[in-house]
Amino acid sequence: LLHNYYERMTINEQHDKLETIQQQVDQLEYLLERVTEALLESGPRQPFQPNTCNLELICQLHLVEAQANLGSRHRLRLVSDGSLTEAYIDEYLVHRILTNLLSNAIKYSTDNTEIQLRLSTDGDNAIIEVEDQGIGISLKEQTRLFEQFYKTTNAENISGIGLGLSIVRDCVERHHGKISVRSEIDRGTTFTVRLPMRSAQTA
């Protein structure tokens, strides 16, 4: 319609048609994301293959890539105690953990806020924390966060289908680790991942 009748339309009519296009593109993006993630979940599992990796460098690269895509919309910061330059982990699974947690932090945060990725150790555990200053999650809904396709009520109008956190939980559990969340509505969210520190000799 725009192509054939653009010059005959009023500015308001042009605006309405563009709004319709945008809505349909958003819907198509949603459907494509749903199909893609569902296929990933239903397909054969990637075998658990830990190796000695520089976890700090992996996190740095994730933040650099995410910041390049975001521009100045958010500030991403890595805070590390420097103890995880060698960690016996499955790099592919950790990549999926970081991708989903950072994606959620960015998606549910308002512009011009800081998102922190923190690395540390606690005894025999590697600790990965992702903290945002976003919309937050109610205490009641936190108990269902890791269910497949579950979305909180305050995130229903934000793109996504609710698979990311179930993927994260699976990746953490395959490391025999644990994930927890701390959050308040309108005061942000912190996800904490604890991965047992193992060596190639003891695995």
PDB file of C-alpha atoms in Angstrom:
ATOM      1  CA  LEU A   1       0.000   0.000   0.000  1.00  0.00           C
ATOM      2  CA  LEU A   2       2.795   2.417   0.825  1.00  0.00           C
ATOM      3  CA  HIS A   3       4.580   1.550  -2.393  1.00  0.00           C
ATOM      4  CA  ASN A   4       1.521   2.093  -4.594  1.00  0.00           C
ATOM      5  CA  TYR A   5      -0.321   4.917  -2.826  1.00  0.00           C
ATOM      6  CA  TYR A   6       2.308   6.752  -0.754  1.00  0.00           C
ATOM      7  CA  GLU A   7       1.829  10.125  -2.470  1.00  0.00           C
ATOM      8  CA  ARG A   8      -1.971   9.961  -2.086  1.00  0.00           C
ATOM      9  CA  MET A   9      -1.853   9.243   1.661  1.00  0.00           C
ATOM     10  CA  THR A  10      -1.966  11.786   4.427  1.00  0.00           C
ATOM     11  CA  ILE A  11       0.884  11.831   6.956  1.00  0.00           C
ATOM     12  CA  ASN A  12      -1.363  10.089   9.500  1.00  0.00           C
ATOM     13  CA  GLU A  13      -2.245   7.343   7.009  1.00  0.00           C
ATOM     14  CA  GLN A  14       1.422   6.812   6.221  1.00  0.00           C
ATOM     15  CA  HIS A  15       2.168   6.619   9.936  1.00  0.00           C
ATOM     16  CA  ASP A  16      -0.605   4.058  10.497  1.00  0.00           C
ATOM     17  CA  LYS A  17       0.706   1.811   7.722  1.00  0.00           C
ATOM     18  CA  LEU A  18       4.253   1.998   9.114  1.00  0.00           C
ATOM     19  CA  GLU A  19       2.941   1.106  12.571  1.00  0.00           C
ATOM     20  CA  THR A  20       1.197  -1.944  11.100  1.00  0.00           C
ATOM     21  CA  ILE A  21       4.429  -3.034   9.404  1.00  0.00           C
ATOM     22  CA  GLN A  22       6.343  -2.646  12.671  1.00  0.00           C
ATOM     23  CA  GLN A  23       3.781  -4.706  14.591  1.00  0.00           C
ATOM     24  CA  GLN A  24       3.897  -7.484  12.007  1.00  0.00           C
ATOM     25  CA  VAL A  25       7.704  -7.514  12.010  1.00  0.00           C
ATOM     26  CA  ASP A  26       7.701  -7.760  15.819  1.00  0.00           C
ATOM     27  CA  GLN A  27       5.248 -10.663  15.654  1.00  0.00           C
ATOM     28  CA  LEU A  28       7.346 -12.447  13.033  1.00  0.00           C
ATOM     29  CA  GLU A  29      10.466 -11.945  15.157  1.00  0.00           C
ATOM     30  CA  TYR A  30       8.642 -13.412  18.170  1.00  0.00           C
ATOM     31  CA  LEU A  31       7.502 -16.471  16.195  1.00  0.00           C
ATOM     32  CA  LEU A  32      10.958 -17.027  14.707  1.00  0.00           C
ATOM     33  CA  GLU A  33      12.564 -16.826  18.148  1.00  0.00           C
ATOM     34  CA  ARG A  34      10.016 -19.289  19.543  1.00  0.00           C
ATOM     35  CA  VAL A  35      10.589 -21.832  16.772  1.00  0.00           C
ATOM     36  CA  THR A  36      14.382 -21.500  16.974  1.00  0.00           C
ATOM     37  CA  GLU A  37      14.571 -21.942  20.742  1.00  0.00           C
ATOM     38  CA  ALA A  38      12.062 -24.796  20.711  1.00  0.00           C
ATOM     39  CA  LEU A  39      14.179 -26.612  18.119  1.00  0.00           C
ATOM     40  CA  LEU A  40      17.285 -26.083  20.232  1.00  0.00           C
ATOM     41  CA  GLU A  41      15.532 -27.500  23.281  1.00  0.00           C
ATOM     42  CA  SER A  42      14.072 -30.520  21.510  1.00  0.00           C
ATOM     43  CA  GLY A  43      17.213 -31.390  19.544  1.00  0.00           C
ATOM     44  CA  PRO A  44      20.026 -33.673  20.685  1.00  0.00           C
ATOM     45  CA  ARG A  45      21.874 -32.429  23.753  1.00  0.00           C
ATOM     46  CA  GLN A  46      25.373 -31.128  23.395  1.00  0.00           C
ATOM     47  CA  PRO A  47      27.606 -33.542  25.366  1.00  0.00           C
ATOM     48  CA  PHE A  48      29.151 -32.209  28.560  1.00  0.00           C
ATOM     49  CA  GLN A  49      32.772 -31.478  27.592  1.00  0.00           C
ATOM     50  CA  PRO A  50      34.694 -29.522  30.227  1.00  0.00           C
ATOM     51  CA  ASN A  51      38.157 -28.147  29.548  1.00  0.00           C
ATOM     52  CA  THR A  52      40.499 -25.725  31.275  1.00  0.00           C
ATOM     53  CA  CYS A  53      39.407 -22.261  30.117  1.00  0.00           C
ATOM     54  CA  ASN A  54      40.090 -18.635  30.944  1.00  0.00           C
ATOM     55  CA  LEU A  55      36.662 -17.772  32.331  1.00  0.00           C
ATOM     56  CA  GLU A  56      37.590 -14.141  32.886  1.00  0.00           C
ATOM     57  CA  LEU A  57      38.570 -13.705  29.240  1.00  0.00           C
ATOM     58  CA  ILE A  58      35.360 -15.428  28.093  1.00  0.00           C
ATOM     59  CA  CYS A  59      33.328 -12.944  30.143  1.00  0.00           C
ATOM     60  CA  GLN A  60      35.335  -9.985  28.819  1.00  0.00           C
ATOM     61  CA  LEU A  61      34.650 -11.038  25.229  1.00  0.00           C
ATOM     62  CA  HIS A  62      30.928 -11.397  25.937  1.00  0.00           C
ATOM     63  CA  LEU A  63      30.754  -7.885  27.356  1.00  0.00           C
ATOM     64  CA  VAL A  64      32.736  -6.364  24.480  1.00  0.00           C
ATOM     65  CA  GLU A  65      30.410  -7.950  21.940  1.00  0.00           C
ATOM     66  CA  ALA A  66      27.266  -6.956  23.843  1.00  0.00           C
ATOM     67  CA  GLN A  67      28.487  -3.371  24.334  1.00  0.00           C
ATOM     68  CA  ALA A  68      29.286  -3.035  20.633  1.00  0.00           C
ATOM     69  CA  ASN A  69      25.708  -4.006  19.791  1.00  0.00           C
ATOM     70  CA  LEU A  70      24.196  -1.738  22.442  1.00  0.00           C
ATOM     71  CA  GLY A  71      26.171   1.420  21.821  1.00  0.00           C
ATOM     72  CA  SER A  72      25.482   3.857  24.667  1.00  0.00           C
ATOM     73  CA  ARG A  73      22.095   2.452  25.717  1.00  0.00           C
ATOM     74  CA  HIS A  74      23.552   0.595  28.720  1.00  0.00           C
ATOM     75  CA  ARG A  75      26.850   0.490  30.580  1.00  0.00           C
ATOM     76  CA  LEU A  76      28.242  -3.032  30.914  1.00  0.00           C
ATOM     77  CA  ARG A  77      30.943  -3.606  33.510  1.00  0.00           C
ATOM     78  CA  LEU A  78      33.034  -6.625  34.466  1.00  0.00           C
ATOM     79  CA  VAL A  79      34.078  -6.906  38.113  1.00  0.00           C
ATOM     80  CA  SER A  80      36.527  -9.729  38.815  1.00  0.00           C
ATOM     81  CA  ASP A  81      38.870 -10.722  41.613  1.00  0.00           C
ATOM     82  CA  GLY A  82      41.240 -12.245  39.039  1.00  0.00           C
ATOM     83  CA  SER A  83      40.959 -15.800  40.369  1.00  0.00           C
ATOM     84  CA  LEU A  84      39.255 -17.400  37.356  1.00  0.00           C
ATOM     85  CA  THR A  85      41.828 -17.243  34.589  1.00  0.00           C
ATOM     86  CA  GLU A  86      41.835 -21.052  34.756  1.00  0.00           C
ATOM     87  CA  ALA A  87      38.558 -22.889  35.316  1.00  0.00           C
ATOM     88  CA  TYR A  88      37.615 -26.427  34.316  1.00  0.00           C
ATOM     89  CA  ILE A  89      34.236 -25.790  32.659  1.00  0.00           C
ATOM     90  CA  ASP A  90      32.269 -26.583  29.537  1.00  0.00           C
ATOM     91  CA  GLU A  91      32.889 -23.431  27.504  1.00  0.00           C
ATOM     92  CA  TYR A  92      29.875 -23.976  25.228  1.00  0.00           C
ATOM     93  CA  LEU A  93      27.467 -24.329  28.173  1.00  0.00           C
ATOM     94  CA  VAL A  94      28.967 -21.312  29.943  1.00  0.00           C
ATOM     95  CA  HIS A  95      28.558 -19.368  26.695  1.00  0.00           C
ATOM     96  CA  ARG A  96      24.825 -20.166  26.773  1.00  0.00           C
ATOM     97  CA  ILE A  97      24.614 -19.175  30.449  1.00  0.00           C
ATOM     98  CA  LEU A  98      26.241 -15.801  29.815  1.00  0.00           C
ATOM     99  CA  THR A  99      24.328 -15.137  26.600  1.00  0.00           C
ATOM    100  CA  ASN A 100      20.925 -15.701  28.205  1.00  0.00           C
ATOM    101  CA  LEU A 101      21.613 -13.930  31.497  1.00  0.00           C
ATOM    102  CA  LEU A 102      23.123 -10.864  29.818  1.00  0.00           C
ATOM    103  CA  SER A 103      20.371 -10.806  27.198  1.00  0.00           C
ATOM    104  CA  ASN A 104      17.720 -10.783  29.924  1.00  0.00           C
ATOM    105  CA  ALA A 105      19.538  -8.117  31.921  1.00  0.00           C
ATOM    106  CA  ILE A 106      19.694  -5.889  28.846  1.00  0.00           C
ATOM    107  CA  LYS A 107      16.131  -6.623  27.763  1.00  0.00           C
ATOM    108  CA  TYR A 108      14.552  -5.829  31.129  1.00  0.00           C
ATOM    109  CA  SER A 109      16.650  -2.765  31.991  1.00  0.00           C
ATOM    110  CA  THR A 110      15.853   0.836  31.210  1.00  0.00           C
ATOM    111  CA  ASP A 111      18.315   2.832  29.114  1.00  0.00           C
ATOM    112  CA  ASN A 112      21.334   4.503  30.717  1.00  0.00           C
ATOM    113  CA  THR A 113      21.625   2.039  33.576  1.00  0.00           C
ATOM    114  CA  GLU A 114      24.569  -0.176  34.488  1.00  0.00           C
ATOM    115  CA  ILE A 115      24.675  -3.954  34.185  1.00  0.00           C
ATOM    116  CA  GLN A 116      27.413  -5.751  36.106  1.00  0.00           C
ATOM    117  CA  LEU A 117      28.959  -9.134  35.410  1.00  0.00           C
ATOM    118  CA  ARG A 118      30.879 -10.200  38.508  1.00  0.00           C
ATOM    119  CA  LEU A 119      33.355 -13.074  38.837  1.00  0.00           C
ATOM    120  CA  SER A 120      34.747 -14.495  42.046  1.00  0.00           C
ATOM    121  CA  THR A 121      35.372 -17.733  43.921  1.00  0.00           C
ATOM    122  CA  ASP A 122      33.832 -19.101  47.084  1.00  0.00           C
ATOM    123  CA  GLY A 123      35.654 -22.130  48.395  1.00  0.00           C
ATOM    124  CA  ASP A 124      35.557 -24.694  45.598  1.00  0.00           C
ATOM    125  CA  ASN A 125      32.964 -22.780  43.540  1.00  0.00           C
ATOM    126  CA  ALA A 126      33.274 -20.315  40.693  1.00  0.00           C
ATOM    127  CA  ILE A 127      30.695 -17.540  41.169  1.00  0.00           C
ATOM    128  CA  ILE A 128      29.145 -15.728  38.207  1.00  0.00           C
ATOM    129  CA  GLU A 129      26.742 -12.892  39.032  1.00  0.00           C
ATOM    130  CA  VAL A 130      24.736 -10.768  36.602  1.00  0.00           C
ATOM    131  CA  GLU A 131      23.101  -7.725  38.176  1.00  0.00           C
ATOM    132  CA  ASP A 132      20.800  -5.221  36.487  1.00  0.00           C
ATOM    133  CA  GLN A 133      18.758  -2.222  37.579  1.00  0.00           C
ATOM    134  CA  GLY A 134      15.679  -3.216  35.620  1.00  0.00           C
ATOM    135  CA  ILE A 135      12.003  -3.927  36.207  1.00  0.00           C
ATOM    136  CA  GLY A 136      12.581  -6.632  38.805  1.00  0.00           C
ATOM    137  CA  ILE A 137      10.623  -9.777  39.643  1.00  0.00           C
ATOM    138  CA  SER A 138       8.072 -10.244  42.403  1.00  0.00           C
ATOM    139  CA  LEU A 139       8.873 -12.723  45.175  1.00  0.00           C
ATOM    140  CA  LYS A 140       5.832 -14.818  44.245  1.00  0.00           C
ATOM    141  CA  GLU A 141       6.909 -15.190  40.606  1.00  0.00           C
ATOM    142  CA  GLN A 142      10.548 -15.950  41.373  1.00  0.00           C
ATOM    143  CA  THR A 143       9.577 -19.540  42.224  1.00  0.00           C
ATOM    144  CA  ARG A 144       8.479 -20.151  38.598  1.00  0.00           C
ATOM    145  CA  LEU A 145      11.247 -18.309  36.767  1.00  0.00           C
ATOM    146  CA  PHE A 146      13.039 -21.411  35.493  1.00  0.00           C
ATOM    147  CA  GLU A 147       9.959 -23.084  34.030  1.00  0.00           C
ATOM    148  CA  GLN A 148       9.886 -23.398  30.250  1.00  0.00           C
ATOM    149  CA  PHE A 149       7.879 -20.636  28.508  1.00  0.00           C
ATOM    150  CA  TYR A 150       7.124 -18.838  31.786  1.00  0.00           C
ATOM    151  CA  LYS A 151       7.081 -15.033  31.662  1.00  0.00           C
ATOM    152  CA  THR A 152       6.454 -12.717  34.594  1.00  0.00           C
ATOM    153  CA  THR A 153       3.378 -10.496  34.461  1.00  0.00           C
ATOM    154  CA  ASN A 154       5.436  -7.299  34.164  1.00  0.00           C
ATOM    155  CA  ALA A 155       7.337  -8.712  31.160  1.00  0.00           C
ATOM    156  CA  GLU A 156       4.417  -9.882  29.034  1.00  0.00           C
ATOM    157  CA  ASN A 157       4.814  -6.994  26.564  1.00  0.00           C
ATOM    158  CA  ILE A 158       8.578  -7.481  26.181  1.00  0.00           C
ATOM    159  CA  SER A 159       9.845  -9.742  23.402  1.00  0.00           C
ATOM    160  CA  GLY A 160      10.877 -13.265  24.326  1.00  0.00           C
ATOM    161  CA  ILE A 161       9.129 -16.550  25.010  1.00  0.00           C
ATOM    162  CA  GLY A 162      10.453 -17.575  28.410  1.00  0.00           C
ATOM    163  CA  LEU A 163      12.949 -20.282  27.462  1.00  0.00           C
ATOM    164  CA  GLY A 164      16.204 -18.510  28.305  1.00  0.00           C
ATOM    165  CA  LEU A 165      16.259 -19.166  32.035  1.00  0.00           C
ATOM    166  CA  SER A 166      15.277 -22.827  31.669  1.00  0.00           C
ATOM    167  CA  ILE A 167      18.247 -23.184  29.297  1.00  0.00           C
ATOM    168  CA  VAL A 168      20.492 -21.493  31.865  1.00  0.00           C
ATOM    169  CA  ARG A 169      19.307 -23.814  34.633  1.00  0.00           C
ATOM    170  CA  ASP A 170      19.981 -26.872  32.466  1.00  0.00           C
ATOM    171  CA  CYS A 171      23.506 -25.669  31.662  1.00  0.00           C
ATOM    172  CA  VAL A 172      24.201 -24.985  35.345  1.00  0.00           C
ATOM    173  CA  GLU A 173      22.848 -28.351  36.480  1.00  0.00           C
ATOM    174  CA  ARG A 174      24.988 -30.182  33.931  1.00  0.00           C
ATOM    175  CA  HIS A 175      27.968 -28.632  35.742  1.00  0.00           C
ATOM    176  CA  HIS A 176      26.405 -29.925  39.018  1.00  0.00           C
ATOM    177  CA  GLY A 177      26.070 -26.284  39.989  1.00  0.00           C
ATOM    178  CA  LYS A 178      23.306 -24.083  41.386  1.00  0.00           C
ATOM    179  CA  ILE A 179      21.558 -20.898  40.292  1.00  0.00           C
ATOM    180  CA  SER A 180      19.655 -18.448  42.484  1.00  0.00           C
ATOM    181  CA  VAL A 181      17.935 -15.103  42.044  1.00  0.00           C
ATOM    182  CA  ARG A 182      17.528 -12.019  44.193  1.00  0.00           C
ATOM    183  CA  SER A 183      15.121  -9.344  42.979  1.00  0.00           C
ATOM    184  CA  GLU A 184      12.668  -6.590  43.868  1.00  0.00           C
ATOM    185  CA  ILE A 185      10.098  -4.923  41.643  1.00  0.00           C
ATOM    186  CA  ASP A 186      11.559  -1.753  40.027  1.00  0.00           C
ATOM    187  CA  ARG A 187      14.841  -2.258  41.896  1.00  0.00           C
ATOM    188  CA  GLY A 188      16.622  -4.734  39.665  1.00  0.00           C
ATOM    189  CA  THR A 189      17.629  -8.381  39.641  1.00  0.00           C
ATOM    190  CA  THR A 190      20.753 -10.382  40.418  1.00  0.00           C
ATOM    191  CA  PHE A 191      21.271 -13.935  39.177  1.00  0.00           C
ATOM    192  CA  THR A 192      24.009 -15.915  40.922  1.00  0.00           C
ATOM    193  CA  VAL A 193      25.507 -19.017  39.313  1.00  0.00           C
ATOM    194  CA  ARG A 194      27.721 -21.340  41.354  1.00  0.00           C
ATOM    195  CA  LEU A 195      29.817 -23.818  39.383  1.00  0.00           C
ATOM    196  CA  PRO A 196      31.944 -26.400  41.221  1.00  0.00           C
ATOM    197  CA  MET A 197      35.628 -25.850  40.546  1.00  0.00           C
ATOM    198  CA  ARG A 198      37.070 -29.093  39.151  1.00  0.00           C
ATOM    199  CA  SER A 199      40.314 -29.977  37.516  1.00  0.00           C
ATOM    200  CA  ALA A 200      41.074 -32.247  34.588  1.00  0.00           C
ATOM    201  CA  GLN A 201      42.766 -34.643  37.031  1.00  0.00           C
ATOM    202  CA  THR A 202      39.736 -34.993  39.341  1.00  0.00           C
ATOM    203  CA  ALA A 203      36.965 -34.922  36.717  1.00  0.00           C
TER     204      ALA A 203
END
